[in-house]
Amino acid sequence: MEKVKPAIQLASNEVIRRSLLTNQHPFDVRYGNTNSSYITGPLIAIDFYARHQADVFLGPVDGPGLAAVARYSPHWRIPVISPGGGFNYHFDNKREYQLLTRMLHSSKTILHFISRAILPHFNWTSVRIIAERNVVEAQSECYMLMGALCRELGNPNNKGESKDTCSHSIFDVDRKNETKEKLRKTLDEAKIEARILFVCMDSNLFRDFLLMASDLNMINGEYVFVYLDIFRLMRKDMNLISWYKNGSSKAENDKARRAFETVLILAVKRPDTERYQEFSHQVNALRNRTNTSGTSMT
C-alpha cells in the first residue's frame, strides 16, 4: 500500500484536473488490504461488488488472488487492472480472463523474446532450465515462468519438428543449510546435459549458485548462465543484481565478480525519461507523507 497509494492518488488528481470523467458523479477511491492472501483478496472484491462500490478493480497483485477476481469480473462487468500475474501463462487465456489488463510484461512476451530472439541469435539449441520453487509457495513465479519456457522450447515448428532440446531442474528452496547441497546437485546434473543454463531464482541465492559453479570449474568459458531477473520488480531499489556483497571477503567478492562475467542478465529496463523521473519524484514525495502498508485493491 505504501508504494501503490501515492501513484493512485496522483492518477486520481490527474483525472479530476483534466476533467476526464464526462458525468458529474464524484470520483472515489477505496482501498482493501488483501495481505497478499488469495482468499482475502476475492472476498474483498465480492464485498465491493455487493455494496455497488466498484467500477474498476486495481489489483490484486498476487497471482492466485488475481486469478479468482479476474474470473468473477466478466459476470460483474467490472474490469480488472493489475501489475501482477505477469509470470502465469494462464492469464493469456482471454476467454477466461476477459476483462483483465496487466500493466507490466506477460510470460508470453518473455518466452517469445527468449525463443525467437536470443536462442536463434546465438544459435543455442540445447539448454538447461534451473528454477527455484519456494516450499511455502508451491507455484512461485520462477517455477511457473521456467516451466512455461521449457514447454515453449519443446513446441514443434511448422514441420512438426521440435525446435530446441530443453531439460529442467526444479529445486525446493527452504532457506536452510541443505539448499546449498541442492544447488551443487543441480549443477552436477546440469553440466552433463547442456552448456547453456537459464536460471531463475532469488538474486542472493544466485550469487551462491555462481560461487558453487566456480567451485565445480564451470566458470571456464565453456558454460553460459542466462539469469532472468524477475525479482528486480519486487525489490525496493531497481538496480541490477550484483556480484559484490557487503560483509564478504575480498577474495570471495573477486571470485563472484569473475563468475558474473559469464552471466547474461535479462531484466525489465527502468525508464530514464524526464517524465518518468518527475513522476517518480512525486510518488516518493507522497510516500514520505504516508505511513501505510499492505496490498491495494480499489
mmCIF file of N, CA and C in Angstrom, residues 184-287:
data_model
loop_
_atom_site.group_PDB
_atom_site.id
_atom_site.type_symbol
_atom_site.label_atom_id
_atom_site.label_comp_id
_atom_site.label_asym_id
_atom_site.label_seq_id
_atom_site.Cartn_x
_atom_site.Cartn_y
_atom_site.Cartn_z
ATOM 1 N N ARG A 184 24.438 -27.692 -5.492
ATOM 2 C CA ARG A 184 25.553 -28.488 -6.007
ATOM 3 C C ARG A 184 25.045 -29.671 -6.829
ATOM 4 N N LYS A 185 24.027 -30.348 -6.318
ATOM 5 C CA LYS A 185 23.468 -31.486 -7.044
ATOM 6 C C LYS A 185 22.861 -31.042 -8.367
ATOM 7 N N THR A 186 22.175 -29.898 -8.353
ATOM 8 C CA THR A 186 21.566 -29.369 -9.571
ATOM 9 C C THR A 186 22.626 -29.051 -10.617
ATOM 10 N N LEU A 187 23.716 -28.430 -10.188
ATOM 11 C CA LEU A 187 24.791 -28.079 -11.117
ATOM 12 C C LEU A 187 25.500 -29.326 -11.638
ATOM 13 N N ASP A 188 25.709 -30.304 -10.782
ATOM 14 C CA ASP A 188 26.350 -31.554 -11.218
ATOM 15 C C ASP A 188 25.552 -32.198 -12.341
ATOM 16 N N GLU A 189 24.215 -32.182 -12.209
ATOM 17 C CA GLU A 189 23.355 -32.777 -13.234
ATOM 18 C C GLU A 189 23.340 -31.928 -14.502
ATOM 19 N N ALA A 190 23.294 -30.607 -14.316
ATOM 20 C CA ALA A 190 23.151 -29.707 -15.459
ATOM 21 C C ALA A 190 24.381 -29.699 -16.354
ATOM 22 N N LYS A 191 25.576 -29.754 -15.750
ATOM 23 C CA LYS A 191 26.805 -29.634 -16.533
ATOM 24 C C LYS A 191 27.002 -30.802 -17.489
ATOM 25 N N ILE A 192 26.330 -31.909 -17.224
ATOM 26 C CA ILE A 192 26.449 -33.071 -18.090
ATOM 27 C C ILE A 192 25.588 -32.913 -19.342
ATOM 28 N N GLU A 193 24.446 -32.205 -19.196
ATOM 29 C CA GLU A 193 23.454 -32.178 -20.267
ATOM 30 C C GLU A 193 23.534 -30.964 -21.181
ATOM 31 N N ALA A 194 24.016 -29.829 -20.685
ATOM 32 C CA ALA A 194 23.968 -28.620 -21.513
ATOM 33 C C ALA A 194 25.060 -27.652 -21.111
ATOM 34 N N ARG A 195 25.380 -26.754 -22.040
ATOM 35 C CA ARG A 195 26.351 -25.689 -21.785
ATOM 36 C C ARG A 195 25.657 -24.343 -21.547
ATOM 37 N N ILE A 196 24.383 -24.263 -21.921
ATOM 38 C CA ILE A 196 23.608 -23.029 -21.763
ATOM 39 C C ILE A 196 22.594 -23.252 -20.653
ATOM 40 N N LEU A 197 22.699 -22.484 -19.588
ATOM 41 C CA LEU A 197 21.831 -22.655 -18.427
ATOM 42 C C LEU A 197 20.990 -21.401 -18.218
ATOM 43 N N PHE A 198 19.676 -21.548 -18.305
ATOM 44 C CA PHE A 198 18.747 -20.464 -17.981
ATOM 45 C C PHE A 198 18.345 -20.616 -16.518
ATOM 46 N N VAL A 199 18.555 -19.563 -15.755
ATOM 47 C CA VAL A 199 18.397 -19.645 -14.301
ATOM 48 C C VAL A 199 17.410 -18.591 -13.824
ATOM 49 N N CYS A 200 16.532 -18.991 -12.919
ATOM 50 C CA CYS A 200 15.601 -18.065 -12.288
ATOM 51 C C CYS A 200 15.525 -18.401 -10.808
ATOM 52 N N MET A 201 15.995 -17.468 -9.982
ATOM 53 C CA MET A 201 15.973 -17.649 -8.534
ATOM 54 C C MET A 201 16.243 -16.313 -7.862
ATOM 55 N N ASP A 202 16.091 -16.280 -6.561
ATOM 56 C CA ASP A 202 16.379 -15.071 -5.801
ATOM 57 C C ASP A 202 17.811 -14.618 -6.069
ATOM 58 N N SER A 203 18.015 -13.292 -6.142
ATOM 59 C CA SER A 203 19.316 -12.759 -6.538
ATOM 60 C C SER A 203 20.425 -13.148 -5.563
ATOM 61 N N ASN A 204 20.146 -13.135 -4.261
ATOM 62 C CA ASN A 204 21.170 -13.543 -3.280
ATOM 63 C C ASN A 204 21.519 -15.018 -3.437
ATOM 64 N N LEU A 205 20.511 -15.825 -3.715
ATOM 65 C CA LEU A 205 20.749 -17.245 -3.932
ATOM 66 C C LEU A 205 21.538 -17.473 -5.222
ATOM 67 N N PHE A 206 21.295 -16.643 -6.220
ATOM 68 C CA PHE A 206 22.005 -16.785 -7.492
ATOM 69 C C PHE A 206 23.497 -16.526 -7.317
ATOM 70 N N ARG A 207 23.852 -15.600 -6.462
ATOM 71 C CA ARG A 207 25.272 -15.354 -6.194
ATOM 72 C C ARG A 207 25.918 -16.607 -5.602
ATOM 73 N N ASP A 208 25.239 -17.244 -4.645
ATOM 74 C CA ASP A 208 25.743 -18.506 -4.083
ATOM 75 C C ASP A 208 25.823 -19.577 -5.166
ATOM 76 N N PHE A 209 24.839 -19.566 -6.063
ATOM 77 C CA PHE A 209 24.790 -20.525 -7.158
ATOM 78 C C PHE A 209 26.030 -20.400 -8.044
ATOM 79 N N LEU A 210 26.413 -19.168 -8.360
ATOM 80 C CA LEU A 210 27.590 -18.943 -9.209
ATOM 81 C C LEU A 210 28.882 -19.301 -8.485
ATOM 82 N N LEU A 211 28.937 -19.003 -7.203
ATOM 83 C CA LEU A 211 30.125 -19.398 -6.431
ATOM 84 C C LEU A 211 30.265 -20.908 -6.423
ATOM 85 N N MET A 212 29.145 -21.614 -6.322
ATOM 86 C CA MET A 212 29.173 -23.071 -6.380
ATOM 87 C C MET A 212 29.616 -23.537 -7.766
ATOM 88 N N ALA A 213 29.137 -22.854 -8.814
ATOM 89 C CA ALA A 213 29.548 -23.200 -10.174
ATOM 90 C C ALA A 213 31.045 -23.002 -10.355
ATOM 91 N N SER A 214 31.581 -21.967 -9.719
ATOM 92 C CA SER A 214 33.024 -21.727 -9.792
ATOM 93 C C SER A 214 33.798 -22.872 -9.141
ATOM 94 N N ASP A 215 33.297 -23.350 -8.001
ATOM 95 C CA ASP A 215 33.949 -24.478 -7.321
ATOM 96 C C ASP A 215 33.934 -25.743 -8.176
ATOM 97 N N LEU A 216 32.906 -25.850 -9.044
ATOM 98 C CA LEU A 216 32.782 -27.025 -9.911
ATOM 99 C C LEU A 216 33.460 -26.813 -11.272
ATOM 100 N N ASN A 217 34.282 -25.759 -11.373
ATOM 101 C CA ASN A 217 35.038 -25.464 -12.586
ATOM 102 C C ASN A 217 34.131 -25.226 -13.797
ATOM 103 N N MET A 218 33.009 -24.514 -13.559
ATOM 104 C CA MET A 218 32.092 -24.193 -14.645
ATOM 105 C C MET A 218 32.236 -22.738 -15.094
ATOM 106 N N ILE A 219 33.156 -22.006 -14.484
ATOM 107 C CA ILE A 219 33.408 -20.624 -14.889
ATOM 108 C C ILE A 219 34.700 -20.601 -15.704
ATOM 109 N N ASN A 220 34.699 -21.380 -16.767
ATOM 110 C CA ASN A 220 35.905 -21.518 -17.574
ATOM 111 C C ASN A 220 35.687 -21.160 -19.031
ATOM 112 N N GLY A 221 34.545 -20.531 -19.332
ATOM 113 C CA GLY A 221 34.248 -20.151 -20.700
ATOM 114 C C GLY A 221 33.446 -21.175 -21.469
ATOM 115 N N GLU A 222 33.277 -22.368 -20.917
ATOM 116 C CA GLU A 222 32.534 -23.410 -21.614
ATOM 117 C C GLU A 222 31.037 -23.355 -21.324
ATOM 118 N N TYR A 223 30.647 -22.616 -20.288
ATOM 119 C CA TYR A 223 29.244 -22.537 -19.895
ATOM 120 C C TYR A 223 28.785 -21.078 -19.907
ATOM 121 N N VAL A 224 27.504 -20.906 -20.253
ATOM 122 C CA VAL A 224 26.882 -19.581 -20.221
ATOM 123 C C VAL A 224 25.671 -19.647 -19.299
ATOM 124 N N PHE A 225 25.583 -18.681 -18.403
ATOM 125 C CA PHE A 225 24.449 -18.591 -17.488
ATOM 126 C C PHE A 225 23.583 -17.396 -17.895
ATOM 127 N N VAL A 226 22.315 -17.674 -18.168
ATOM 128 C CA VAL A 226 21.353 -16.614 -18.509
ATOM 129 C C VAL A 226 20.406 -16.466 -17.332
ATOM 130 N N TYR A 227 20.463 -15.306 -16.690
ATOM 131 C CA TYR A 227 19.687 -15.083 -15.468
ATOM 132 C C TYR A 227 18.476 -14.210 -15.770
ATOM 133 N N LEU A 228 17.291 -14.707 -15.441
ATOM 134 C CA LEU A 228 16.059 -13.942 -15.603
ATOM 135 C C LEU A 228 15.776 -13.215 -14.295
ATOM 136 N N ASP A 229 16.040 -11.928 -14.313
ATOM 137 C CA ASP A 229 15.960 -11.137 -13.073
ATOM 138 C C ASP A 229 14.547 -10.618 -12.852
ATOM 139 N N ILE A 230 13.591 -11.545 -12.707
ATOM 140 C CA ILE A 230 12.207 -11.126 -12.498
ATOM 141 C C ILE A 230 11.999 -10.566 -11.098
ATOM 142 N N PHE A 231 12.887 -10.896 -10.163
ATOM 143 C CA PHE A 231 12.724 -10.402 -8.796
ATOM 144 C C PHE A 231 13.091 -8.924 -8.683
ATOM 145 N N ARG A 232 13.669 -8.388 -9.734
ATOM 146 C CA ARG A 232 14.040 -6.978 -9.706
ATOM 147 C C ARG A 232 12.824 -6.100 -9.425
ATOM 148 N N LEU A 233 11.660 -6.515 -9.933
ATOM 149 C CA LEU A 233 10.444 -5.735 -9.750
ATOM 150 C C LEU A 233 9.962 -5.758 -8.305
ATOM 151 N N MET A 234 10.419 -6.708 -7.530
ATOM 152 C CA MET A 234 9.926 -6.860 -6.170
ATOM 153 C C MET A 234 10.830 -6.190 -5.149
ATOM 154 N N ARG A 235 12.005 -5.730 -5.577
ATOM 155 C CA ARG A 235 12.915 -5.101 -4.630
ATOM 156 C C ARG A 235 12.640 -3.617 -4.523
ATOM 157 N N LYS A 236 13.045 -3.014 -3.419
ATOM 158 C CA LYS A 236 12.795 -1.590 -3.210
ATOM 159 C C LYS A 236 13.588 -0.755 -4.201
ATOM 160 N N ASP A 237 14.833 -1.167 -4.462
ATOM 161 C CA ASP A 237 15.595 -0.454 -5.488
ATOM 162 C C ASP A 237 15.369 -1.148 -6.828
ATOM 163 N N MET A 238 15.750 -0.504 -7.891
ATOM 164 C CA MET A 238 15.585 -1.084 -9.218
ATOM 165 C C MET A 238 16.935 -1.377 -9.848
ATOM 166 N N ASN A 239 17.936 -1.604 -9.003
ATOM 167 C CA ASN A 239 19.273 -1.879 -9.503
ATOM 168 C C ASN A 239 19.400 -3.342 -9.899
ATOM 169 N N LEU A 240 20.299 -3.604 -10.822
ATOM 170 C CA LEU A 240 20.565 -4.978 -11.208
ATOM 171 C C LEU A 240 21.260 -5.721 -10.072
ATOM 172 N N ILE A 241 21.194 -7.035 -10.135
ATOM 173 C CA ILE A 241 21.871 -7.836 -9.130
ATOM 174 C C ILE A 241 23.378 -7.587 -9.212
ATOM 175 N N SER A 242 24.080 -7.853 -8.137
ATOM 176 C CA SER A 242 25.497 -7.511 -8.079
ATOM 177 C C SER A 242 26.315 -8.682 -7.548
ATOM 178 N N TRP A 243 27.533 -8.744 -8.026
ATOM 179 C CA TRP A 243 28.468 -9.741 -7.519
ATOM 180 C C TRP A 243 28.993 -9.338 -6.160
ATOM 181 N N TYR A 244 28.949 -8.030 -5.855
ATOM 182 C CA TYR A 244 29.521 -7.530 -4.595
ATOM 183 C C TYR A 244 28.525 -7.722 -3.448
ATOM 184 N N LYS A 245 29.038 -8.166 -2.309
ATOM 185 C CA LYS A 245 28.196 -8.376 -1.139
ATOM 186 C C LYS A 245 28.908 -7.831 0.090
ATOM 187 N N ASN A 246 28.257 -6.913 0.767
ATOM 188 C CA ASN A 246 28.825 -6.354 1.996
ATOM 189 C C ASN A 246 29.043 -7.453 3.026
ATOM 190 N N GLY A 247 30.157 -7.380 3.694
ATOM 191 C CA GLY A 247 30.465 -8.375 4.717
ATOM 192 C C GLY A 247 31.232 -9.564 4.213
ATOM 193 N N SER A 248 31.301 -9.730 2.891
ATOM 194 C CA SER A 248 32.069 -10.838 2.327
ATOM 195 C C SER A 248 33.530 -10.418 2.160
ATOM 196 N N SER A 249 34.389 -11.411 2.145
ATOM 197 C CA SER A 249 35.815 -11.126 1.997
ATOM 198 C C SER A 249 36.118 -10.640 0.593
ATOM 199 N N LYS A 250 37.255 -9.974 0.443
ATOM 200 C CA LYS A 250 37.670 -9.502 -0.873
ATOM 201 C C LYS A 250 37.866 -10.673 -1.824
ATOM 202 N N ALA A 251 38.390 -11.767 -1.306
ATOM 203 C CA ALA A 251 38.630 -12.933 -2.147
ATOM 204 C C ALA A 251 37.308 -13.493 -2.685
ATOM 205 N N GLU A 252 36.295 -13.545 -1.818
ATOM 206 C CA GLU A 252 35.002 -14.078 -2.271
ATOM 207 C C GLU A 252 34.342 -13.140 -3.272
ATOM 208 N N ASN A 253 34.400 -11.833 -3.019
ATOM 209 C CA ASN A 253 33.817 -10.878 -3.965
ATOM 210 C C ASN A 253 34.528 -10.927 -5.309
ATOM 211 N N ASP A 254 35.844 -11.085 -5.288
ATOM 212 C CA ASP A 254 36.590 -11.207 -6.546
ATOM 213 C C ASP A 254 36.198 -12.483 -7.295
ATOM 214 N N LYS A 255 35.991 -13.529 -6.551
ATOM 215 C CA LYS A 255 35.567 -14.796 -7.133
ATOM 216 C C LYS A 255 34.178 -14.658 -7.759
ATOM 217 N N ALA A 256 33.287 -13.960 -7.048
ATOM 218 C CA ALA A 256 31.933 -13.734 -7.567
ATOM 219 C C ALA A 256 31.970 -12.845 -8.811
ATOM 220 N N ARG A 257 32.850 -11.835 -8.804
ATOM 221 C CA ARG A 257 32.962 -10.943 -9.959
ATOM 222 C C ARG A 257 33.363 -11.718 -11.209
ATOM 223 N N ARG A 258 34.332 -12.604 -11.064
ATOM 224 C CA ARG A 258 34.766 -13.408 -12.209
ATOM 225 C C ARG A 258 33.636 -14.313 -12.693
ATOM 226 N N ALA A 259 32.872 -14.850 -11.751
ATOM 227 C CA ALA A 259 31.764 -15.732 -12.125
ATOM 228 C C ALA A 259 30.680 -14.967 -12.872
ATOM 229 N N PHE A 260 30.418 -13.724 -12.448
ATOM 230 C CA PHE A 260 29.368 -12.927 -13.085
ATOM 231 C C PHE A 260 29.739 -12.527 -14.515
ATOM 232 N N GLU A 261 31.009 -12.642 -14.872
ATOM 233 C CA GLU A 261 31.418 -12.328 -16.238
ATOM 234 C C GLU A 261 30.851 -13.319 -17.243
ATOM 235 N N THR A 262 30.378 -14.461 -16.782
ATOM 236 C CA THR A 262 29.800 -15.475 -17.660
ATOM 237 C C THR A 262 28.282 -15.374 -17.732
ATOM 238 N N VAL A 263 27.706 -14.334 -17.127
ATOM 239 C CA VAL A 263 26.254 -14.235 -16.978
ATOM 240 C C VAL A 263 25.664 -13.214 -17.953
ATOM 241 N N LEU A 264 24.587 -13.612 -18.612
ATOM 242 C CA LEU A 264 23.760 -12.698 -19.391
ATOM 243 C C LEU A 264 22.486 -12.458 -18.588
ATOM 244 N N ILE A 265 22.229 -11.202 -18.218
ATOM 245 C CA ILE A 265 21.088 -10.868 -17.357
ATOM 246 C C ILE A 265 19.959 -10.293 -18.201
ATOM 247 N N LEU A 266 18.782 -10.884 -18.081
ATOM 248 C CA LEU A 266 17.585 -10.369 -18.734
ATOM 249 C C LEU A 266 16.719 -9.714 -17.666
ATOM 250 N N ALA A 267 16.432 -8.424 -17.834
ATOM 251 C CA ALA A 267 15.669 -7.696 -16.829
ATOM 252 C C ALA A 267 14.851 -6.608 -17.491
ATOM 253 N N VAL A 268 13.820 -6.177 -16.789
ATOM 254 C CA VAL A 268 12.997 -5.079 -17.273
ATOM 255 C C VAL A 268 13.779 -3.778 -17.133
ATOM 256 N N LYS A 269 13.816 -3.004 -18.203
ATOM 257 C CA LYS A 269 14.566 -1.761 -18.177
ATOM 258 C C LYS A 269 13.826 -0.705 -17.374
ATOM 259 N N ARG A 270 14.569 0.009 -16.559
ATOM 260 C CA ARG A 270 13.989 1.119 -15.824
ATOM 261 C C ARG A 270 13.932 2.344 -16.732
ATOM 262 N N PRO A 271 12.758 2.995 -16.835
ATOM 263 C CA PRO A 271 12.663 4.193 -17.687
ATOM 264 C C PRO A 271 13.612 5.284 -17.206
ATOM 265 N N ASP A 272 14.156 6.031 -18.146
ATOM 266 C CA ASP A 272 15.092 7.096 -17.783
ATOM 267 C C ASP A 272 14.677 8.447 -18.359
ATOM 268 N N THR A 273 13.402 8.575 -18.769
ATOM 269 C CA THR A 273 12.921 9.828 -19.332
ATOM 270 C C THR A 273 12.666 10.849 -18.233
ATOM 271 N N GLU A 274 12.629 12.121 -18.616
ATOM 272 C CA GLU A 274 12.340 13.177 -17.651
ATOM 273 C C GLU A 274 10.932 13.027 -17.073
ATOM 274 N N ARG A 275 10.007 12.579 -17.896
ATOM 275 C CA ARG A 275 8.635 12.393 -17.430
ATOM 276 C C ARG A 275 8.563 11.347 -16.332
ATOM 277 N N TYR A 276 9.294 10.248 -16.523
ATOM 278 C CA TYR A 276 9.307 9.209 -15.501
ATOM 279 C C TYR A 276 9.987 9.707 -14.226
ATOM 280 N N GLN A 277 11.090 10.424 -14.376
ATOM 281 C CA GLN A 277 11.806 10.935 -13.210
ATOM 282 C C GLN A 277 10.931 11.875 -12.395
ATOM 283 N N GLU A 278 10.150 12.701 -13.073
ATOM 284 C CA GLU A 278 9.258 13.617 -12.375
ATOM 285 C C GLU A 278 8.150 12.848 -11.643
ATOM 286 N N PHE A 279 7.594 11.847 -12.336
ATOM 287 C CA PHE A 279 6.565 11.016 -11.707
ATOM 288 C C PHE A 279 7.124 10.295 -10.489
ATOM 289 N N SER A 280 8.321 9.718 -10.619
ATOM 290 C CA SER A 280 8.955 9.013 -9.504
ATOM 291 C C SER A 280 9.179 9.953 -8.327
ATOM 292 N N HIS A 281 9.608 11.174 -8.617
ATOM 293 C CA HIS A 281 9.828 12.165 -7.557
ATOM 294 C C HIS A 281 8.522 12.472 -6.832
ATOM 295 N N GLN A 282 7.438 12.624 -7.578
ATOM 296 C CA GLN A 282 6.151 12.929 -6.963
ATOM 297 C C GLN A 282 5.650 11.773 -6.097
ATOM 298 N N VAL A 283 5.829 10.543 -6.590
ATOM 299 C CA VAL A 283 5.408 9.374 -5.815
ATOM 300 C C VAL A 283 6.189 9.278 -4.509
ATOM 301 N N ASN A 284 7.506 9.456 -4.586
ATOM 302 C CA ASN A 284 8.328 9.382 -3.379
ATOM 303 C C ASN A 284 7.980 10.481 -2.389
ATOM 304 N N ALA A 285 7.638 11.663 -2.902
ATOM 305 C CA ALA A 285 7.251 12.755 -2.019
ATOM 306 C C ALA A 285 5.968 12.415 -1.266
ATOM 307 N N LEU A 286 5.010 11.801 -1.966
ATOM 308 C CA LEU A 286 3.766 11.394 -1.306
ATOM 309 C C LEU A 286 3.999 10.249 -0.330
ATOM 310 N N ARG A 287 4.897 9.339 -0.688
ATOM 311 C CA ARG A 287 5.207 8.208 0.205
ATOM 312 C C ARG A 287 5.766 8.701 1.523
#
